[in-house]
Amino acid sequence: MSPRSDPEFFDAKYRADPDPWNFDTDWYEIRKRTLLLAMLPHPRFRSALEPGCANGHITTELARRCDRVTATDIAPRAVELTGIRCRDQPNVEIREWGLGRMWHWENIFDLVLLSEVVYYLPADALTLAIEDMASHLRPRTTVVLSHWRHTEKDHHLDGDEATGIALAAFPHRCVARYLDADVRIEVVTTNP
Ligand SMILES: C[S@@+](CC[C@H](N)C(=O)[O-])C[C@H]1O[C@@H](n2cnc3c(N)ncnc32)[C@H](O)[C@@H]1O
């Protein structure tokens, strides 16, 4: 297995198994979701962007804390599965879109959640994607980075490398940080 960024790879995973990372039952996944949601600095947000929404576990939780959630994935089947999970949450919009593609939104988000997604981009592409993202965000937007710290064959970078590259790509202020052997979560705000 080599590092992957192509939608076909991820789509095939969801077509073979609707829960390919065991989000339903794996304690790492359940614990990570709980941690990152608890670390959000405000009880409510106006508008969240969640690239890499997978099958919508985090999306459905965000929708309870945000007036509006834009959830995206590069895998068409993941988009469908998130739609099924969030079918009773009309404040969720789901789109087939990938971090690193042309940005479609201007100054509308006050929360961006990047969870287990930035290490699917090679370093140069990741820097460009985050620079572009930051150029379209207002000052003091909350950005969350949450990543598995171990090396995986299909990742371009490990979690610490990817988090470091992403944070170096935009001016920010640290709000909260969590680190253990498995996961690193950084909550920052964009600077003026
Ligand atoms: C390991 S899952 C993470 C799911 C969820 N965000 C979480 O933290 O539990 C990675 C997801 O990111 C998607 N993905 C990969 N590269 C992406 C990109 N450049 N933009 C958006 N989604 C991407 C994959 O299709 C997959 O659904």
Short mmCIF file of C-alpha atoms and ligand atoms in Angstrom, two decimals:
data_model
loop_
_atom_site.label_atom_id
_atom_site.label_comp_id
_atom_site.label_asym_id
_atom_site.label_seq_id
_atom_site.Cartn_x
_atom_site.Cartn_y
_atom_site.Cartn_z
CA MET A 1 0.00 0.00 0.00
CA SER A 2 1.29 3.46 -0.89
CA PRO A 3 -0.03 6.88 0.20
CA ARG A 4 -3.43 7.65 -1.33
CA SER A 5 -5.32 10.83 -2.18
CA ASP A 6 -7.66 9.59 -4.92
CA PRO A 7 -11.43 9.53 -4.39
CA GLU A 8 -11.68 6.04 -5.96
CA PHE A 9 -9.60 4.52 -3.16
CA PHE A 10 -11.83 5.94 -0.41
CA ASP A 11 -15.05 5.29 -2.31
CA ALA A 12 -14.12 1.62 -2.76
CA LYS A 13 -13.54 1.33 0.99
CA TYR A 14 -17.08 2.57 1.78
CA ARG A 15 -18.61 0.35 -0.91
CA ALA A 16 -16.89 -2.69 0.62
CA ASP A 17 -17.87 -1.70 4.17
CA PRO A 18 -20.05 1.28 5.22
CA ASP A 19 -17.95 1.66 8.38
CA PRO A 20 -14.39 1.02 7.14
CA TRP A 21 -12.65 2.56 10.17
CA ASN A 22 -15.07 1.04 12.72
CA PHE A 23 -16.34 4.46 13.76
CA ASP A 24 -19.39 2.76 15.33
CA THR A 25 -17.51 0.65 17.83
CA ASP A 26 -13.77 1.42 18.00
CA TRP A 27 -12.88 3.01 21.35
CA TYR A 28 -10.21 5.24 19.76
CA GLU A 29 -12.83 6.71 17.42
CA ILE A 30 -15.53 7.13 20.07
CA ARG A 31 -13.06 8.70 22.51
CA LYS A 32 -11.57 11.03 19.87
CA ARG A 33 -15.01 12.32 18.89
CA THR A 34 -15.89 12.94 22.52
CA LEU A 35 -12.59 14.73 23.19
CA LEU A 36 -12.67 17.00 20.17
CA LEU A 37 -16.30 17.97 20.69
CA ALA A 38 -15.58 18.73 24.36
CA MET A 39 -12.62 20.92 23.35
CA LEU A 40 -14.67 23.28 21.17
CA PRO A 41 -14.39 26.68 22.88
CA HIS A 42 -18.05 27.70 22.48
CA PRO A 43 -21.32 25.90 23.14
CA ARG A 44 -22.66 26.92 19.74
CA PHE A 45 -21.33 27.95 16.34
CA ARG A 46 -23.06 29.65 13.46
CA SER A 47 -21.61 27.70 10.54
CA ALA A 48 -19.19 24.75 10.47
CA LEU A 49 -17.21 23.16 7.64
CA GLU A 50 -16.21 19.51 8.01
CA PRO A 51 -14.04 18.17 5.16
CA GLY A 52 -13.65 14.38 5.34
CA CYS A 53 -17.02 13.73 6.99
CA ALA A 54 -16.82 9.96 6.28
CA ASN A 55 -20.12 8.34 7.27
CA GLY A 56 -21.27 11.31 9.31
CA HIS A 57 -20.61 10.40 12.96
CA ILE A 58 -19.04 13.76 13.78
CA THR A 59 -21.39 15.60 11.41
CA THR A 60 -24.49 14.53 13.32
CA GLU A 61 -22.93 15.71 16.60
CA LEU A 62 -21.79 19.02 15.09
CA ALA A 63 -25.30 19.60 13.79
CA ARG A 64 -26.52 19.67 17.40
CA ARG A 65 -24.02 22.45 18.21
CA CYS A 66 -24.14 24.52 14.99
CA ASP A 67 -26.85 26.46 13.19
CA ARG A 68 -25.49 25.06 9.92
CA VAL A 69 -22.98 22.33 9.00
CA THR A 70 -21.38 21.90 5.58
CA ALA A 71 -20.01 18.35 5.52
CA THR A 72 -17.86 17.22 2.59
CA ASP A 73 -16.00 14.14 1.44
CA ILE A 74 -14.18 13.11 -1.72
CA ALA A 75 -15.84 9.67 -1.67
CA PRO A 76 -19.35 9.75 -3.20
CA ARG A 77 -20.48 6.82 -1.02
CA ALA A 78 -19.36 8.67 2.13
CA VAL A 79 -21.47 11.64 1.03
CA GLU A 80 -24.47 9.30 0.68
CA LEU A 81 -23.86 7.66 4.06
CA THR A 82 -23.60 11.04 5.81
CA GLY A 83 -26.86 12.01 4.12
CA ILE A 84 -28.53 8.90 5.53
CA ARG A 85 -27.22 9.48 9.06
CA CYS A 86 -28.22 13.18 9.01
CA ARG A 87 -31.52 12.78 7.16
CA ASP A 88 -33.48 14.30 10.06
CA GLN A 89 -31.09 17.24 10.48
CA PRO A 90 -32.09 19.89 7.92
CA ASN A 91 -29.23 22.17 9.03
CA VAL A 92 -26.70 19.76 7.41
CA GLU A 93 -25.60 20.31 3.81
CA ILE A 94 -23.46 17.55 2.32
CA ARG A 95 -21.23 18.01 -0.70
CA GLU A 96 -18.73 15.98 -2.67
CA TRP A 97 -15.68 18.20 -2.20
CA GLY A 98 -12.10 17.71 -1.08
CA LEU A 99 -9.67 19.82 0.88
CA GLY A 100 -7.21 21.12 -1.73
CA ARG A 101 -9.85 21.66 -4.41
CA MET A 102 -11.17 25.08 -5.44
CA TRP A 103 -12.70 26.84 -2.41
CA HIS A 104 -16.39 27.67 -2.76
CA TRP A 105 -17.23 29.72 0.33
CA GLU A 106 -16.36 33.24 1.45
CA ASN A 107 -16.22 34.24 5.11
CA ILE A 108 -19.15 32.13 6.20
CA PHE A 109 -17.62 29.64 8.65
CA ASP A 110 -16.83 30.21 12.30
CA LEU A 111 -15.67 26.59 12.77
CA VAL A 112 -13.59 24.31 10.54
CA LEU A 113 -13.02 20.75 11.67
CA LEU A 114 -10.14 18.84 10.08
CA SER A 115 -10.22 15.40 11.68
CA GLU A 116 -8.13 12.54 10.29
CA VAL A 117 -7.99 14.13 6.87
CA VAL A 118 -4.92 16.34 6.35
CA TYR A 119 -2.45 13.45 6.16
CA TYR A 120 -4.10 12.25 2.98
CA LEU A 121 -2.46 15.19 1.18
CA PRO A 122 1.28 15.29 0.33
CA ALA A 123 3.18 18.01 2.22
CA ASP A 124 3.30 20.62 -0.59
CA ALA A 125 -0.37 20.14 -1.46
CA LEU A 126 -1.31 20.32 2.22
CA THR A 127 0.48 23.67 2.67
CA LEU A 128 -1.27 25.11 -0.39
CA ALA A 129 -4.66 23.76 0.69
CA ILE A 130 -4.40 25.22 4.20
CA GLU A 131 -3.05 28.58 2.95
CA ASP A 132 -6.00 28.76 0.57
CA MET A 133 -8.47 27.75 3.28
CA ALA A 134 -7.11 30.38 5.69
CA SER A 135 -7.32 33.11 3.04
CA HIS A 136 -11.10 32.49 2.90
CA LEU A 137 -11.73 32.49 6.66
CA ARG A 138 -12.52 35.43 8.91
CA PRO A 139 -10.24 36.38 11.79
CA ARG A 140 -10.99 34.39 14.95
CA THR A 141 -12.48 31.41 13.14
CA THR A 142 -12.01 28.25 15.22
CA VAL A 143 -10.01 25.56 13.41
CA VAL A 144 -9.66 22.07 14.91
CA LEU A 145 -7.02 19.57 13.79
CA SER A 146 -7.38 16.05 15.19
CA HIS A 147 -5.12 13.24 13.98
CA TRP A 148 -3.97 9.68 14.71
CA ARG A 149 -0.27 9.92 15.53
CA HIS A 150 0.97 6.59 14.20
CA THR A 151 2.39 5.84 10.77
CA GLU A 152 -0.04 4.31 8.26
CA LYS A 153 0.92 3.04 4.81
CA ASP A 154 -1.89 4.94 3.04
CA HIS A 155 -1.01 8.28 4.73
CA HIS A 156 1.44 10.72 3.14
CA LEU A 157 2.43 12.01 6.59
CA ASP A 158 2.04 10.90 10.18
CA GLY A 159 -0.34 12.86 12.39
CA ASP A 160 2.30 15.04 14.04
CA GLU A 161 3.98 15.92 10.72
CA ALA A 162 0.66 16.71 9.07
CA THR A 163 -0.55 18.81 12.02
CA GLY A 164 2.75 20.75 12.08
CA ILE A 165 2.63 21.46 8.34
CA ALA A 166 -1.00 22.58 8.54
CA LEU A 167 -0.41 24.87 11.52
CA ALA A 168 2.66 26.42 9.85
CA ALA A 169 0.53 27.40 6.85
CA PHE A 170 -1.58 30.08 8.57
CA PRO A 171 -1.26 32.61 11.38
CA HIS A 172 -3.17 31.34 14.40
CA ARG A 173 -3.53 31.47 18.14
CA CYS A 174 -3.61 28.26 20.20
CA VAL A 175 -6.82 27.77 22.20
CA ALA A 176 -6.50 24.18 23.44
CA ARG A 177 -4.28 21.15 22.89
CA TYR A 178 -4.61 17.46 23.72
CA LEU A 179 -1.91 14.85 23.21
CA ASP A 180 -1.58 11.17 24.06
CA ALA A 181 0.18 8.22 22.45
CA ASP A 182 -2.53 7.86 19.79
CA VAL A 183 -4.13 11.22 19.05
CA ARG A 184 -3.16 14.90 18.82
CA ILE A 185 -5.90 17.51 18.88
CA GLU A 186 -5.14 21.20 18.32
CA VAL A 187 -7.81 23.89 18.62
CA VAL A 188 -6.69 27.26 17.25
CA THR A 189 -8.23 30.47 16.01
CA THR A 190 -7.25 32.31 12.86
CA ASN A 191 -5.54 35.63 13.54
CA PRO A 192 -6.52 39.02 12.13
C1 LIG B 1 -10.17 8.34 8.38
S1 LIG B 1 -11.62 9.07 7.67
C2 LIG B 1 -11.92 10.38 8.87
C3 LIG B 1 -13.35 10.54 9.24
C4 LIG B 1 -13.68 11.61 10.27
N1 LIG B 1 -13.30 12.93 9.83
C5 LIG B 1 -13.11 11.30 11.61
O1 LIG B 1 -12.24 12.01 12.09
O2 LIG B 1 -13.53 10.32 12.22
C6 LIG B 1 -10.95 10.02 6.32
C7 LIG B 1 -12.02 10.57 5.40
O3 LIG B 1 -11.46 11.64 4.63
C8 LIG B 1 -11.87 11.53 3.29
N2 LIG B 1 -10.87 12.27 2.51
C9 LIG B 1 -9.65 11.90 2.10
N3 LIG B 1 -9.01 12.91 1.51
C10 LIG B 1 -9.85 13.97 1.57
C11 LIG B 1 -9.78 15.33 1.15
N4 LIG B 1 -8.69 15.82 0.52
N5 LIG B 1 -10.83 16.14 1.38
C12 LIG B 1 -11.95 15.67 2.00
N6 LIG B 1 -12.08 14.41 2.41
C13 LIG B 1 -11.05 13.57 2.20
C14 LIG B 1 -11.98 10.04 3.04
O4 LIG B 1 -12.84 9.72 1.98
C15 LIG B 1 -12.52 9.56 4.39
O5 LIG B 1 -13.92 9.57 4.40
#
